[in-house]
Each structure stands twice: as structure tokens, then as C-alpha cells.
mmCIF file of C-alpha atoms in Angstrom:
data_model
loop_
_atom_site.group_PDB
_atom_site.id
_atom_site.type_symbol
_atom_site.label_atom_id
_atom_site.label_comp_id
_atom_site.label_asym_id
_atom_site.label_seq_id
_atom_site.Cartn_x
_atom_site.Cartn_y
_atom_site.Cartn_z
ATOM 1 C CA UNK A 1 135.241 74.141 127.436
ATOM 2 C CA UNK A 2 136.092 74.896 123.471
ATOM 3 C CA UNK A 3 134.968 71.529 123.122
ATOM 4 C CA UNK A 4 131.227 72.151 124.324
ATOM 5 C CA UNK A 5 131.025 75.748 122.492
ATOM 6 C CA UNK A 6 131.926 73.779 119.098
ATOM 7 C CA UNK A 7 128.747 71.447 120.032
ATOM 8 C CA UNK A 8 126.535 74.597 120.351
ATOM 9 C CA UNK A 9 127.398 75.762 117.033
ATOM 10 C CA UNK A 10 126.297 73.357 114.385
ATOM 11 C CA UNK A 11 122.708 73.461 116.252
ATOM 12 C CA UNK A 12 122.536 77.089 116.604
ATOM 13 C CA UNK A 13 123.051 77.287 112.825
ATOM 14 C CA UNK A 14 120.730 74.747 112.102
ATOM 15 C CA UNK A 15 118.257 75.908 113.954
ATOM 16 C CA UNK A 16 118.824 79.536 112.392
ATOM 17 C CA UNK A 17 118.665 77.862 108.904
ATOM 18 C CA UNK A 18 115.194 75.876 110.040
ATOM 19 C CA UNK A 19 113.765 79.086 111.309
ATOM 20 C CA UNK A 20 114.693 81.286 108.466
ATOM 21 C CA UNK A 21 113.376 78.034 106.174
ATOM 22 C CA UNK A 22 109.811 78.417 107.787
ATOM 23 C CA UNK A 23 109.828 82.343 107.839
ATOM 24 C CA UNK A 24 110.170 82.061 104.124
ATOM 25 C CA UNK A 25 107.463 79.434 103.731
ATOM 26 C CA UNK A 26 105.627 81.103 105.852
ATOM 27 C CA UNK A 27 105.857 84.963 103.926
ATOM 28 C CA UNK A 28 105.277 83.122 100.800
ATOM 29 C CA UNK A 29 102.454 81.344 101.718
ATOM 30 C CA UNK A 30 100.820 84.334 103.463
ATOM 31 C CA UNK A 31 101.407 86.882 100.570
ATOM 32 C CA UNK A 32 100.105 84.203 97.768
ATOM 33 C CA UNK A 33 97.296 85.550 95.581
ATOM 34 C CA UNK A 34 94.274 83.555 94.755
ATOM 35 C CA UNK A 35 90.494 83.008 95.447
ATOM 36 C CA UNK A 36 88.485 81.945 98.278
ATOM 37 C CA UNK A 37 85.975 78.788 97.479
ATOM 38 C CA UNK A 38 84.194 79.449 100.606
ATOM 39 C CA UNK A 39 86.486 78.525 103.788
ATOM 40 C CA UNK A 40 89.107 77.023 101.097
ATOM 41 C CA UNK A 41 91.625 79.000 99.707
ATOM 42 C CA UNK A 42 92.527 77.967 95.656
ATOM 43 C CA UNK A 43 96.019 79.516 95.368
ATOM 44 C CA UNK A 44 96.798 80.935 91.840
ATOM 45 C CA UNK A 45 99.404 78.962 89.386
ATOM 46 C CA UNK A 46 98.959 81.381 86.241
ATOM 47 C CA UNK A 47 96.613 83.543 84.763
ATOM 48 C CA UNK A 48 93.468 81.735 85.387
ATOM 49 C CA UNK A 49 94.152 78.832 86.844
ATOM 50 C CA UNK A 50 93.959 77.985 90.919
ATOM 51 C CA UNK A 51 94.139 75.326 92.841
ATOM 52 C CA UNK A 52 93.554 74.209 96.515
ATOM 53 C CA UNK A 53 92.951 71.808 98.753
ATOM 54 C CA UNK A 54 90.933 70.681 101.797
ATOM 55 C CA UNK A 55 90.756 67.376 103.718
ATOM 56 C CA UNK A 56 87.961 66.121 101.641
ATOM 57 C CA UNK A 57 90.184 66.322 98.420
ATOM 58 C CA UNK A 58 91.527 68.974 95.764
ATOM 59 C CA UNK A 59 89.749 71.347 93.912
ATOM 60 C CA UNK A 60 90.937 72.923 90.632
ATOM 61 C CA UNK A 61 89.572 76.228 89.008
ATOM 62 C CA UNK A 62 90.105 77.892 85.734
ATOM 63 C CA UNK A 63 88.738 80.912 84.647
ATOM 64 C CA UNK A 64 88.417 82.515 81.085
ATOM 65 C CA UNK A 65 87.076 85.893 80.191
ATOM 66 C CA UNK A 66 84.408 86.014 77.805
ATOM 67 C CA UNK A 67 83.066 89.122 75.800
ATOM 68 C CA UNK A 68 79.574 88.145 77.353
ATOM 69 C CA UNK A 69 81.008 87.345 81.214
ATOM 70 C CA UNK A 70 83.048 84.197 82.246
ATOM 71 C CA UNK A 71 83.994 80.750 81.505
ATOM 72 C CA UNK A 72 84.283 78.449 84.528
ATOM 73 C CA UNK A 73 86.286 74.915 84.812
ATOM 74 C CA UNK A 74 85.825 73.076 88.226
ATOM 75 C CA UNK A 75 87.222 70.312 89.095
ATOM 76 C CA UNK A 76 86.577 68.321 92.760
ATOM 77 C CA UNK A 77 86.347 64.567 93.900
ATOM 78 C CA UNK A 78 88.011 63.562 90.310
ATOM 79 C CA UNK A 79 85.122 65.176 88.538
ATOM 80 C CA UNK A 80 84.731 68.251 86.170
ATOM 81 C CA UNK A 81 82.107 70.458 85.520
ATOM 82 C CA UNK A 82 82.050 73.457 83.049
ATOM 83 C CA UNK A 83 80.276 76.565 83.949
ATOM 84 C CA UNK A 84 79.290 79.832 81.985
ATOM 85 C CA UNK A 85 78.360 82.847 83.546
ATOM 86 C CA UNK A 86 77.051 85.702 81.312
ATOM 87 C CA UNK A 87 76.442 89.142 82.140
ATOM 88 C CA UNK A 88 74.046 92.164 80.519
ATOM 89 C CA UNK A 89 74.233 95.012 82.679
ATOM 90 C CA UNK A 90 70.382 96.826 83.399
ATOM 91 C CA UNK A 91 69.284 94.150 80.974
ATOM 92 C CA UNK A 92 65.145 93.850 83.045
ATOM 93 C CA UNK A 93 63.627 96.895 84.809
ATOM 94 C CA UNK A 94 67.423 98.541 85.291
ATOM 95 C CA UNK A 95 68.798 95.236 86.729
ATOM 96 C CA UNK A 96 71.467 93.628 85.681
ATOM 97 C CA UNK A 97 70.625 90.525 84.338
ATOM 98 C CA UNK A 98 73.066 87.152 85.099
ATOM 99 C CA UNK A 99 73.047 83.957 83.553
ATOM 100 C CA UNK A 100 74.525 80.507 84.219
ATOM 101 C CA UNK A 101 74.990 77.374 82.361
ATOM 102 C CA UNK A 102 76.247 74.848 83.497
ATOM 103 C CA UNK A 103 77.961 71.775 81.040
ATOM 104 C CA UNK A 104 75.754 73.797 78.588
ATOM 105 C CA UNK A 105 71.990 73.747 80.587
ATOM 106 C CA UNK A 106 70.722 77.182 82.072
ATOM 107 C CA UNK A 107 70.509 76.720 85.775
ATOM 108 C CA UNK A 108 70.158 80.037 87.244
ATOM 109 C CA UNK A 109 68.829 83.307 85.575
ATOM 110 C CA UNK A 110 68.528 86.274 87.432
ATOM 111 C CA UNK A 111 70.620 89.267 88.871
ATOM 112 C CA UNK A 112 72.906 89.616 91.727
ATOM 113 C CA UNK A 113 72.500 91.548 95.066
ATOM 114 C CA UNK A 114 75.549 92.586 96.840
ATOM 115 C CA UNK A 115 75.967 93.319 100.394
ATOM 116 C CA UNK A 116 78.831 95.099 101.160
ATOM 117 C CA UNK A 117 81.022 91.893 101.035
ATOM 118 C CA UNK A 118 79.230 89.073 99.184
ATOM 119 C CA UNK A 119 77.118 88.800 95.978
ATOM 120 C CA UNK A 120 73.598 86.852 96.158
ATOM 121 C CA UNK A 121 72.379 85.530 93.432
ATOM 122 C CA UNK A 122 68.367 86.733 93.233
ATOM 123 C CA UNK A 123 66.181 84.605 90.744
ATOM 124 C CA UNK A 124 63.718 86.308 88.438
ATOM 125 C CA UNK A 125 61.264 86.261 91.262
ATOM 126 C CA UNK A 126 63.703 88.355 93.558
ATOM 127 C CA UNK A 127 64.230 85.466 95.161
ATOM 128 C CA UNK A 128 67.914 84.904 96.806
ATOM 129 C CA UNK A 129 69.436 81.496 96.275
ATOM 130 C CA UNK A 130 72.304 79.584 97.585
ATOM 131 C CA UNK A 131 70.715 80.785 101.250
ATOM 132 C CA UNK A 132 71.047 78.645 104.172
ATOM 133 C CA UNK A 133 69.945 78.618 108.245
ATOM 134 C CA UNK A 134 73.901 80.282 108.733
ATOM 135 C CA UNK A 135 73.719 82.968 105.548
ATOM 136 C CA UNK A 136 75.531 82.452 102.221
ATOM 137 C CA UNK A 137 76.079 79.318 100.372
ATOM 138 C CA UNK A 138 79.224 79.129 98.253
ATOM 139 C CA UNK A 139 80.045 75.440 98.045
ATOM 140 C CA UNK A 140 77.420 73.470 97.400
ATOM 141 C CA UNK A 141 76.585 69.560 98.819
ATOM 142 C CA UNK A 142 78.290 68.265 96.201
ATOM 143 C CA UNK A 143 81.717 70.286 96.133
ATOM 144 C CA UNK A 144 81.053 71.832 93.340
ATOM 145 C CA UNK A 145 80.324 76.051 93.716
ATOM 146 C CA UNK A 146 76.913 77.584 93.946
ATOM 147 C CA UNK A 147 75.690 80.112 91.446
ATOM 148 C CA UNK A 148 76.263 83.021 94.237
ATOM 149 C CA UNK A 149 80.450 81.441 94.216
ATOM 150 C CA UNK A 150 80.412 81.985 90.965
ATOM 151 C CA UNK A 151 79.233 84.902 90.722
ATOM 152 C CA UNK A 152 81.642 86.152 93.331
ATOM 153 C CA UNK A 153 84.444 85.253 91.142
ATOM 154 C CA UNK A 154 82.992 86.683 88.595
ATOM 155 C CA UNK A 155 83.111 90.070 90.558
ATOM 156 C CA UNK A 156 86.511 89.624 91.690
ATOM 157 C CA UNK A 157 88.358 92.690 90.931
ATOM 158 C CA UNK A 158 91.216 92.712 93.919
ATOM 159 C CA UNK A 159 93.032 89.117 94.376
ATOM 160 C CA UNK A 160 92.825 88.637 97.863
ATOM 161 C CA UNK A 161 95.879 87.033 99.471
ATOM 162 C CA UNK A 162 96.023 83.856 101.598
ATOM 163 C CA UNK A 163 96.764 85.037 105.414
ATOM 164 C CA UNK A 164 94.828 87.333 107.422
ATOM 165 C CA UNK A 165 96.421 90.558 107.795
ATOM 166 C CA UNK A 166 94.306 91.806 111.366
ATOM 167 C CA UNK A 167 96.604 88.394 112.713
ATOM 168 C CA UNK A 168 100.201 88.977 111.104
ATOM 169 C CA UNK A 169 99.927 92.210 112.820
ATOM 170 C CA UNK A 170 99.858 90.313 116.185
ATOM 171 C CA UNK A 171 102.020 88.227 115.309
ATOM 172 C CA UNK A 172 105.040 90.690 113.830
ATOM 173 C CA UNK A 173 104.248 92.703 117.468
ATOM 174 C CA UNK A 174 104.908 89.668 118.901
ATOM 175 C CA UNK A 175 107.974 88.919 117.409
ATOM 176 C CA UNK A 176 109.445 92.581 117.786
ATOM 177 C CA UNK A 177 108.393 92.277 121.560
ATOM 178 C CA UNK A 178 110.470 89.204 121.642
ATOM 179 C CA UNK A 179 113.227 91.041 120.233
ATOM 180 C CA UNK A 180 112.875 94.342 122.272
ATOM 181 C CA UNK A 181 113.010 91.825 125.485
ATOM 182 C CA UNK A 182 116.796 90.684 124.510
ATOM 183 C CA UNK A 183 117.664 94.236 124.577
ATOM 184 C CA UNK A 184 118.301 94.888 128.872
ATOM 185 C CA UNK A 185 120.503 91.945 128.567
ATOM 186 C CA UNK A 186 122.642 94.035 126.186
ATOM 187 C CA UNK A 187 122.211 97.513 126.847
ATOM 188 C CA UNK A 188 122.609 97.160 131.306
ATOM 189 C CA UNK A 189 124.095 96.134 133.828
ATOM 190 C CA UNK A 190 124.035 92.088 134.473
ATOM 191 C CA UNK A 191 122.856 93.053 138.345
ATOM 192 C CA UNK A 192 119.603 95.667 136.664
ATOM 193 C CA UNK A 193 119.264 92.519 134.619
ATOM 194 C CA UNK A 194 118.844 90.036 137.521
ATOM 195 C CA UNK A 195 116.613 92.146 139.570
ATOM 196 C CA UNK A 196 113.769 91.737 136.873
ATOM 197 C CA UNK A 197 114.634 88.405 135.071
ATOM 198 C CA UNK A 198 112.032 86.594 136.536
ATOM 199 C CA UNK A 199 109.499 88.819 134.945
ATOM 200 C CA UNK A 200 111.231 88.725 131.572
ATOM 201 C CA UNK A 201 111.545 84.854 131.563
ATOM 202 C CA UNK A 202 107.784 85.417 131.820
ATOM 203 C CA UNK A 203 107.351 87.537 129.012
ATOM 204 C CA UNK A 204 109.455 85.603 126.482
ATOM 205 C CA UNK A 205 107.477 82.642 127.316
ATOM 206 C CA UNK A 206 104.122 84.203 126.576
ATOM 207 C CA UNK A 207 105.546 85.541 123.743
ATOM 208 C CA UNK A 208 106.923 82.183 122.044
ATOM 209 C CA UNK A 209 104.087 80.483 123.077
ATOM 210 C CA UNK A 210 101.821 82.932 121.310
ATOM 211 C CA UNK A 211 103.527 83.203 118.105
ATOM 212 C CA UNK A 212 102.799 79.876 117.101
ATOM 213 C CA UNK A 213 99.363 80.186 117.845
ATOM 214 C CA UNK A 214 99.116 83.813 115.555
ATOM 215 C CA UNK A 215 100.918 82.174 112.905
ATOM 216 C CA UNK A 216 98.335 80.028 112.616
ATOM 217 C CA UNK A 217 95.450 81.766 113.218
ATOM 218 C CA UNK A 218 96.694 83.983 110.560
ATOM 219 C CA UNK A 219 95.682 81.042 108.256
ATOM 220 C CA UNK A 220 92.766 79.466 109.398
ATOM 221 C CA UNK A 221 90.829 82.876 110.114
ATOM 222 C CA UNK A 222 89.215 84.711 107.264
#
């Protein structure tokens, strides 16, 4: 009998110490500041500089203010490019007026329209750019961003963080429901117990099948 209660032990603290291990992971990687690059998330090493990566390869960013705007570095599929972005507020007819160079060539002049969540990035001719069949275009056919992505950036004022909040709220009810369900095993009598334990093995099985599946979504949902 002591003999199989010794066995339980080293797995139940290993399996305490693997849990904890991927809580942490998981908090850390969920709390991380950075900036989105469309559906990719560029996680931030220091002021400036991000980095991120998607199955198609890694994609580097660093960012410089400028007295005029922004300075841009972008790196994807081993290749660089260097982007300027510069910025004169009500500079035409009360607009504000945006330009971009990119490795030193004007590519875009115009101004930007915002939406409520996204900035466009309208030509001279009020005409938005970057637009596609399904909306907004931030990364363009060749992985590097669009003049609206960098605009975006530019306009960055709140570092979002990596996970999806509406999600980790699921998922820590989810957890504290697991919790809570521990508690009539503890608190009555092992007969009240019995009567419902078929309904509570239900429950907990729901519930740590689910968390999985919120832990994730929590990352792969905007």
C-alpha cells in the first residue's frame, strides 16, 4: 500500500511542475506587447524592434521616430527593405498629408482615413489603396507591409498584447468552474457526493476538454 502511494507522488509533482511550466508560458506569452502585421503577431524585443513568425518564414521590424514621422526596417524571406513614412498634419485642403518612401523612392503620397479600427491609406485622388474583395490589405503579395500597415504602425499609440482577452475570460471561468467542482467532494458528505457524481464527472470533462480549446483560441483569434 505505502509502496503504490510513493509511485503516485513523483508523477503528481511532475505533473504539477509541467502544468505550472505551461501556465507560465502561457501568461507570458499572452501578456507580451508588440504589433500585429496583419494575422501575425511581431512580439517586441526592445524599444523598436519586433519580431515574429508565421509558417511561411520570420519577419523582423524596427521602428525609429523621426522629427518628420517614422523610419521603417522590414525584414521577410531573408530580404530587407527600408521604409520612411512622413507626416504634415492639414498639409492639402485641411488633410493631413502622408508620405512613403520606400529604399529611398516615393511610393505612396496621400492622407489616411481611419475607420474606427484601421487606417486606409487614400491617394491624392481620394482614392483608398491596399483594398481588396475581403477589406483591408496589410501584408502585401510579397510579405513585405502595405502602405495602409505602415501607416497603422505609424498610428500606434497603445501596444496591443498577444492573446485575446474576450477568450482568457472563458477560459479563467473555466478553470475556476473546474475548481468550484472539487469543492462538494470537500465540503459534504461522501453519500450527497455520490448521489450527483455522475453529473459532476460530466462537468469536469466538459470543462478540461474546453480549456484546451480556449487556450488556444485565445491565440489564434484577433
Amino acid at each position: 500500500m505505502n509502496y503504490n502511494v510513493k509511485k503516485k507522488v513523483p508523477f503528481t509533482v511532475i505533473a504539477i511542475i509541467l502544468l505550472s511550466a505551461l501556465a507560465i508560458t502561457y501568461l507570458y506569452l499572452f501578456f507580451s506587447p508588440g504589433l500585429w502585421y496583419g494575422d501575425v503577431f511581431l512580439y517586441k524585443k526592445s524599444a523598436g524592434s519586433y519580431s515574429g513568425w508565421e509558417i511561411s518564414g520570420e519577419y523582423v521590424l524596427t521602428t525609429t521616430t523621426t522629427d518628420q514621422g517614422m523610419d521603417f526596417s522590414f525584414a521577410a524571406d531573408g530580404k530587407t527593405a527600408q521604409y520612411r513614412l512622413v507626416y504634415s498634419p492639414e498639409e492639402h485642403s485641411h488633410r493631413d498629408a502622408v508620405y512613403i518612401y520606400k529604399n529611398g523612392t516615393l511610393i505612396f503620397e496621400g492622407h489616411p482615413e481611419f475607420d474606427g479600427k484601421y487606417y486606409w491609406a487614400s491617394d491624392k485622388n481620394n482614392q483608398l489603396v491596399d483594398v481588396s474583395t475581403s477589406g483591408l490589405v496589410l501584408q502585401g503579395a510579397d510579405s513585405f507591409p502595405t502602405c495602409s500597415q505602415l501607416i497603422n504602425w505609424y498610428f500606434t499609440e497603445d501596444m496591443p498584447i498577444r492573446g485575446n482577452l474576450a477568450f482568457f475570460y472563458v477560459f479563467i471561468a473555466a478553470v475556476t468552474l473546474l475548481c468550484l467542482s472539487y469543492l462538494p467532494k470537500l465540503i459534504l458528505r461522501q453519500e450527497t457526493v455520490n448521489k450527483g457524481i455522475f453529473a459532476m464527472k460530466t462537468i469536469r470533462m466538459f470543462l478540461v476538454t474546453s480549456i484546451p480549446v480556449w487556450m488556444l483560441l485565445s491565440f489564434i483569434v484577433r
